[in-house]
């Protein structure tokens, strides 16, 4: 299969077929009205419009809308399931009942046929799995919609995990992305969706899933993470075996151990779950606040406890970088919340998502103050981050304020990590664990050392400014004394404005003349003395004709002027 997505006629046929399926599934699950309002019929061939089932299943319609939406996404396939998983992490876009339903979506499918896997490996590595590896287990360790993982033995490297992309999945994803892009374009035209950044949501999802399909990129992410944790004995990052890695096949060290979700097995093996929660959360906080390179979807299933108690991380497809501005903004936001400073919280948001009017600022400030007051007097050890973040994002959504995507992703990731910590240890306090990282970052970025460092970086510009400033001031004073300072204005815009005013005056004058001709002609036709014969009415009729010509000229000039 070519690495390039389908284009031209082939892509159009793929999107049209998927659009027909989308329309049928929406109708079956009771969303036909939404389909009609979006105008999805415009994406479907006439034959499919006539054949599609307009009636929804009675047993499906009896379900709550959030559950019907989740089931519809499952039926539409893996791309839409992943899109639903992304939506489940956006409380700034959807209410809680939809978030809870979409959070149940699972990206698990039966494993592909071994012959299909052999074909992919042979195409990518030039030989069958049995020839590349000294041993290759036919049964997959894990199977998902985009790929599956097998355990194997590589000569000179020991046990490895071999991730193989499903054949044809890239074409299907590209077809679905094209369809989702067109649907979001239609949705943006509806007033109830205009306030949301649907285009940005689509671009985020498209970038994420395309990155997941590029295993060379995933390998580079793994190498970067391995370098970042090179001095941390509590975290295990596998090696990438680049001689056996391509865009569709990834070979890494196999991480043996127990998944953190298998708490019963952890207990049987005598692991300290509180310590595991602390190590796992600290690893993620280090990614965000120290490395600036973090796992955007820190699902607990991607964490494995090795026999020696280290936290092993798998799946590096959804790693992304966080810029200093976003990271600093998040630190400011959280510290202002814990210090009970609602005005500072509003200022941080306003710098990144400008509040257009005073009412929005006042309303948000009141909601933030109310949220902070509810935690007044509550000990830090009793504060939970996830409900706090969810209520905060809900308040933003109610005021139609969009937090920058990078900051929203960080809040989502931190909330997920807290959930993992609580799963391991119900008494674990994520907020207390995170606070030192925030204070350390704030000191590093805004303390006196950071100020001096920034001043040093600006030293060259400051030195140049001070060196040239006296001479520049002397030249300005000399010009003032000579009276030779002139203000130069660009006449282009003034000429354009003058031209428009002149054209408007011409049209107004023409309209006045037209009105006068019409009034005069009317008097000549209907009020002329009878002894003047038929000459005067004839002149009046001619005036009417002239008035029609002038009116047509005015109409044409107005139409041309608006283009």
XYZ file of C-alpha atoms in Angstrom, residues 97-515:
419
model
C -23.656 13.071 30.372
C -22.114 13.015 26.891
C -18.598 12.987 28.330
C -19.426 9.989 30.518
C -20.972 8.042 27.637
C -18.136 8.755 25.183
C -15.544 7.850 27.831
C -16.772 4.241 27.639
C -15.667 3.884 23.999
C -13.018 1.202 23.615
C -10.621 0.846 20.717
C -10.481 -2.967 20.775
C -11.082 -5.229 17.784
C -10.241 -8.850 16.889
C -6.704 -9.479 15.666
C -6.040 -9.524 11.939
C -5.252 -12.714 10.083
C -1.633 -13.813 10.434
C -1.293 -13.920 6.635
C -2.174 -10.199 6.507
C 0.419 -9.449 9.153
C 3.054 -11.432 7.300
C 2.314 -9.455 4.154
C 2.848 -6.124 5.933
C 6.083 -7.279 7.601
C 7.403 -8.687 4.342
C 6.624 -5.440 2.504
C 8.228 -3.259 5.179
C 11.221 -5.367 6.272
C 11.841 -7.400 3.128
C 11.304 -10.796 4.752
C 8.705 -12.817 6.660
C 8.501 -12.462 10.468
C 10.098 -15.877 10.970
C 13.138 -14.758 8.964
C 13.545 -11.348 10.647
C 13.083 -12.585 14.232
C 14.373 -15.718 15.914
C 10.888 -16.215 17.364
C 7.581 -14.529 16.592
C 4.386 -15.231 18.541
C 1.385 -15.572 16.227
C -1.085 -14.475 18.936
C -1.073 -10.705 19.471
C -0.362 -9.229 22.897
C -2.769 -6.397 22.095
C -5.026 -5.610 19.124
C -6.538 -2.233 18.292
C -8.212 -0.708 15.266
C -5.038 0.780 13.784
C -2.439 -1.857 14.695
C -1.626 -4.856 16.825
C 1.399 -5.838 18.912
C 3.205 -9.207 18.954
C 5.978 -10.469 21.164
C 9.112 -11.673 19.389
C 12.796 -12.409 19.934
C 15.416 -10.386 18.076
C 18.944 -11.713 17.775
C 21.299 -9.744 19.996
C 18.467 -7.767 21.613
C 16.289 -10.274 23.459
C 12.489 -9.993 23.746
C 10.917 -7.207 21.692
C 7.436 -5.862 21.015
C 6.566 -5.660 17.309
C 3.824 -3.198 16.414
C 2.334 -3.789 12.942
C -0.107 -1.478 11.218
C -3.271 -2.993 9.786
C -3.341 -3.103 5.973
C -5.589 -0.492 4.375
C -6.178 1.409 7.592
C -4.458 4.570 6.367
C -6.761 4.876 3.360
C -9.810 4.374 5.559
C -8.631 6.984 8.064
C -7.941 9.528 5.323
C -11.389 8.960 3.827
C -13.015 9.422 7.223
C -10.945 12.538 7.925
C -12.106 14.068 4.667
C -15.699 13.331 5.635
C -15.284 14.712 9.169
C -13.719 17.857 7.743
C -16.687 18.422 5.449
C -19.207 17.719 8.223
C -17.516 20.184 10.594
C -17.593 22.756 7.794
C -21.356 22.264 7.503
C -21.824 22.381 11.284
C -19.989 25.695 11.586
C -22.791 27.332 9.599
C -25.379 26.519 12.265
C -25.794 29.191 14.990
C -25.635 26.717 17.899
C -22.208 25.454 16.765
C -20.731 28.754 15.568
C -19.242 29.561 18.989
C -17.120 26.384 19.033
C -13.788 26.024 17.308
C -14.873 23.022 15.248
C -12.191 23.626 12.660
C -9.537 23.617 15.371
C -11.013 20.452 16.864
C -10.849 18.703 13.501
C -7.274 19.838 12.882
C -6.212 18.609 16.321
C -7.791 15.214 15.711
C -6.423 14.872 12.170
C -2.909 15.731 13.311
C -3.131 13.305 16.228
C -4.373 10.285 14.300
C -1.940 10.856 11.419
C 0.903 10.964 13.918
C -0.343 7.675 15.363
C -0.014 6.088 11.929
C 3.647 7.128 11.563
C 5.703 4.657 13.591
C 8.997 6.328 12.752
C 7.687 9.426 14.462
C 6.572 7.299 17.408
C 10.082 5.841 17.618
C 11.600 9.333 17.713
C 9.177 10.255 20.494
C 10.308 7.209 22.446
C 13.981 8.124 22.012
C 13.326 11.685 23.197
C 11.456 10.405 26.248
C 14.258 7.942 26.994
C 16.787 10.803 26.979
C 14.593 12.906 29.276
C 14.356 10.109 31.867
C 17.934 8.900 31.514
C 18.739 9.787 35.143
C 15.502 8.540 36.694
C 15.708 5.018 38.158
C 11.947 4.901 38.781
C 10.939 5.040 35.098
C 11.653 2.518 32.330
C 11.607 3.663 28.681
C 12.196 0.948 26.032
C 14.840 1.128 23.312
C 13.805 1.440 19.669
C 15.494 -1.007 17.285
C 15.799 1.211 14.254
C 17.234 -1.466 11.969
C 13.822 -3.191 12.136
C 11.583 -0.103 12.308
C 9.714 1.532 9.419
C 6.721 3.806 9.022
C 4.354 0.832 9.462
C 6.374 -1.479 11.724
C 7.837 -0.494 15.097
C 10.185 -2.719 17.115
C 10.944 -1.848 20.762
C 12.151 -3.614 23.871
C 9.373 -5.718 25.350
C 8.334 -4.480 28.818
C 7.533 -7.440 31.034
C 5.458 -6.785 34.124
C 1.972 -6.036 35.438
C -0.338 -3.330 34.130
C -1.236 -0.733 36.741
C -4.899 -1.490 36.061
C -4.411 -5.027 37.426
C -4.442 -3.993 41.070
C -5.188 -7.502 42.354
C -2.046 -8.861 40.687
C -0.023 -5.944 42.054
C -1.192 -6.820 45.553
C -0.329 -10.494 45.100
C 3.201 -9.550 44.084
C 3.610 -7.287 47.099
C 3.929 -3.907 45.379
C 3.305 -0.733 47.388
C 0.450 0.853 45.468
C 0.846 4.248 47.136
C 4.480 4.367 46.043
C 3.521 3.290 42.515
C 0.926 6.078 42.344
C 3.514 8.589 43.505
C 6.105 7.421 40.962
C 3.668 7.364 38.065
C 2.264 10.820 38.801
C 5.717 12.306 39.311
C 6.823 10.890 35.978
C 3.953 12.613 34.187
C 4.436 15.882 36.085
C 8.093 15.814 35.075
C 7.042 15.375 31.439
C 4.784 18.425 31.608
C 6.584 20.882 33.883
C 10.245 19.935 33.361
C 10.676 18.245 29.980
C 7.912 20.061 28.079
C 7.267 16.797 26.211
C 4.303 14.802 27.456
C 1.882 12.009 26.642
C -1.326 13.682 25.482
C -3.422 10.604 26.318
C -1.949 9.105 29.524
C -4.258 6.101 29.609
C -3.521 3.828 32.602
C -3.366 0.848 30.237
C -0.124 2.316 28.876
C 1.669 1.924 32.226
C 3.367 -1.329 33.263
C 5.045 -2.074 36.591
C 8.281 -3.951 35.986
C 9.438 -6.707 38.380
C 11.856 -4.270 40.054
C 9.079 -1.697 40.669
C 9.802 0.765 37.877
C 7.041 2.412 35.855
C 7.311 1.306 32.227
C 5.621 3.464 29.583
C 4.302 2.084 26.306
C 2.672 3.758 23.289
C 4.463 6.937 22.228
C 2.194 7.835 19.310
C 0.399 10.683 21.069
C 3.323 12.547 22.604
C 3.471 16.275 21.987
C 5.455 19.288 23.086
C 4.160 22.092 25.262
C 5.536 25.587 24.726
C 6.732 27.757 27.598
C 3.814 30.172 27.267
C 1.202 27.426 27.647
C 3.052 25.738 30.493
C 3.592 29.021 32.336
C -0.039 29.972 31.798
C -1.211 26.688 33.296
C 1.071 27.136 36.291
C -0.210 30.688 36.841
C -3.802 29.512 36.509
C -3.501 26.684 39.009
C -1.455 28.654 41.537
C -3.926 31.549 41.396
C -6.755 29.079 42.026
C -5.073 27.513 45.047
C -4.098 30.949 46.394
C -7.765 31.993 46.063
C -7.140 34.851 43.617
C -10.141 34.936 41.218
C -9.056 38.218 39.620
C -5.694 36.714 38.723
C -7.433 33.648 37.267
C -9.529 35.903 35.015
C -6.448 37.879 33.953
C -4.615 34.692 32.960
C -7.584 33.569 30.844
C -8.013 37.026 29.320
C -4.399 37.061 28.124
C -4.930 33.815 26.195
C -8.636 34.036 25.267
C -9.490 37.763 25.257
C -12.826 38.542 26.937
C -14.740 40.802 24.581
C -16.949 42.667 27.053
C -17.232 43.509 30.721
C -20.252 41.261 31.262
C -18.265 38.170 30.216
C -15.418 39.172 32.516
C -17.744 39.871 35.431
C -19.704 36.646 34.943
C -16.560 34.529 34.734
C -15.072 36.267 37.750
C -18.210 35.528 39.777
C -18.203 31.846 38.776
C -14.481 31.468 39.527
C -14.922 33.152 42.908
C -17.835 30.837 43.691
C -15.768 27.807 42.682
C -12.865 28.903 44.880
C -15.160 29.671 47.825
C -16.513 26.137 47.737
C -13.009 24.899 48.512
C -12.342 27.561 51.158
C -11.102 25.948 54.328
C -10.655 22.569 52.645
C -7.260 21.078 53.365
C -5.001 20.595 50.363
C -4.944 16.847 50.964
C -8.714 16.679 50.426
C -8.894 18.621 47.154
C -9.444 16.569 43.995
C -8.099 17.989 40.760
C -10.462 16.324 38.266
C -13.771 17.779 39.552
C -12.102 21.154 40.020
C -10.846 21.169 36.423
C -14.183 19.893 35.104
C -16.189 22.609 36.887
C -13.749 25.247 35.709
C -13.996 24.153 32.069
C -17.782 23.952 32.377
C -17.840 27.571 33.557
C -15.768 28.579 30.535
C -18.146 26.739 28.230
C -21.183 28.423 29.771
C -19.612 31.824 29.136
C -18.618 30.765 25.602
C -14.923 31.159 26.368
C -12.523 28.801 24.622
C -9.354 27.910 26.443
C -6.377 27.414 24.095
C -6.179 23.787 22.937
C -2.743 23.221 24.448
C -3.867 24.270 27.916
C -7.096 22.260 27.646
C -5.063 19.171 26.682
C -2.824 19.623 29.711
C -5.792 19.907 32.062
C -7.261 16.784 30.498
C -4.011 14.838 30.868
C -3.500 15.901 34.479
C -7.047 14.882 35.367
C -6.490 11.452 33.782
C -3.264 10.956 35.716
C -5.018 11.824 38.969
C -7.609 9.144 38.171
C -4.823 6.595 37.707
C -3.285 7.566 41.033
C -6.624 7.208 42.819
C -7.166 3.814 41.191
C -3.883 2.631 42.702
C -4.395 4.362 46.043
C -7.800 5.861 46.995
C -6.018 8.102 49.536
C -3.524 9.464 47.015
C -3.499 13.275 46.742
C -2.537 14.476 43.290
C -2.841 18.187 44.090
C -0.296 17.993 46.900
C 2.045 16.048 44.596
C 1.698 18.611 41.808
C 2.042 21.809 43.810
C 5.862 21.663 44.288
C 6.276 21.323 40.509
C 4.139 24.405 39.938
C 5.979 26.485 42.529
C 9.336 25.354 41.194
C 8.289 26.268 37.649
C 6.956 29.639 38.771
C 10.202 30.398 40.578
C 12.296 29.255 37.638
C 10.299 31.320 35.136
C 9.418 34.410 37.160
C 11.982 34.589 39.969
C 14.960 36.972 40.128
C 17.330 34.474 38.522
C 15.004 34.144 35.534
C 14.741 37.934 35.344
C 18.504 38.342 35.322
C 18.856 35.573 32.742
C 16.310 37.276 30.502
C 18.063 40.588 30.968
C 21.329 38.965 29.971
C 19.773 37.618 26.771
C 18.547 41.126 26.009
C 21.907 42.667 26.860
C 23.042 42.964 23.263
C 19.897 44.816 22.186
C 20.069 47.054 25.262
C 23.723 47.856 24.635
C 22.984 48.783 21.012
C 20.045 50.950 22.065
C 22.101 52.846 24.654
C 25.003 53.259 22.233
C 22.879 54.765 19.439
C 20.346 56.662 21.558
C 22.410 59.868 22.195
C 23.218 60.298 18.518
C 19.626 59.661 17.463
C 18.320 62.206 19.995
C 20.874 64.777 18.775
C 19.736 64.304 15.168
C 16.081 64.740 16.155
C 16.832 67.972 18.087
C 18.781 69.328 15.103
C 15.845 68.676 12.747
C 13.436 70.367 15.167
C 15.618 73.480 15.326
C 15.817 73.645 11.542
C 12.091 73.135 11.222
C 12.625 70.327 8.746
C 10.683 67.576 10.514
C 7.839 66.502 8.309
C 4.962 64.172 8.902
C 4.583 61.781 5.993
C 1.167 60.220 5.541
C 0.171 57.530 3.128
C -2.480 59.124 0.920
C -3.655 55.814 -0.483
C -6.337 55.190 2.114
C -7.425 58.859 2.183
C -7.789 58.844 -1.604
C -9.878 55.702 -1.418
C -12.167 57.247 1.203
C -12.483 60.459 -0.835
C -13.349 58.454 -3.916
C -16.086 56.608 -2.097
C -17.540 59.852 -0.727
C -17.465 61.371 -4.217
C -19.261 58.369 -5.701
C -21.853 58.485 -2.935
C -22.452 62.186 -3.620
C -22.843 61.477 -7.323
C -25.427 58.790 -6.622
C -27.282 61.061 -4.213
C -27.351 63.861 -6.782
C -28.588 61.445 -9.406
C -31.312 60.228 -7.079
C -32.459 63.811 -6.395
C -32.552 64.600 -10.130
C -34.420 61.358 -10.745
C -37.026 62.232 -8.118
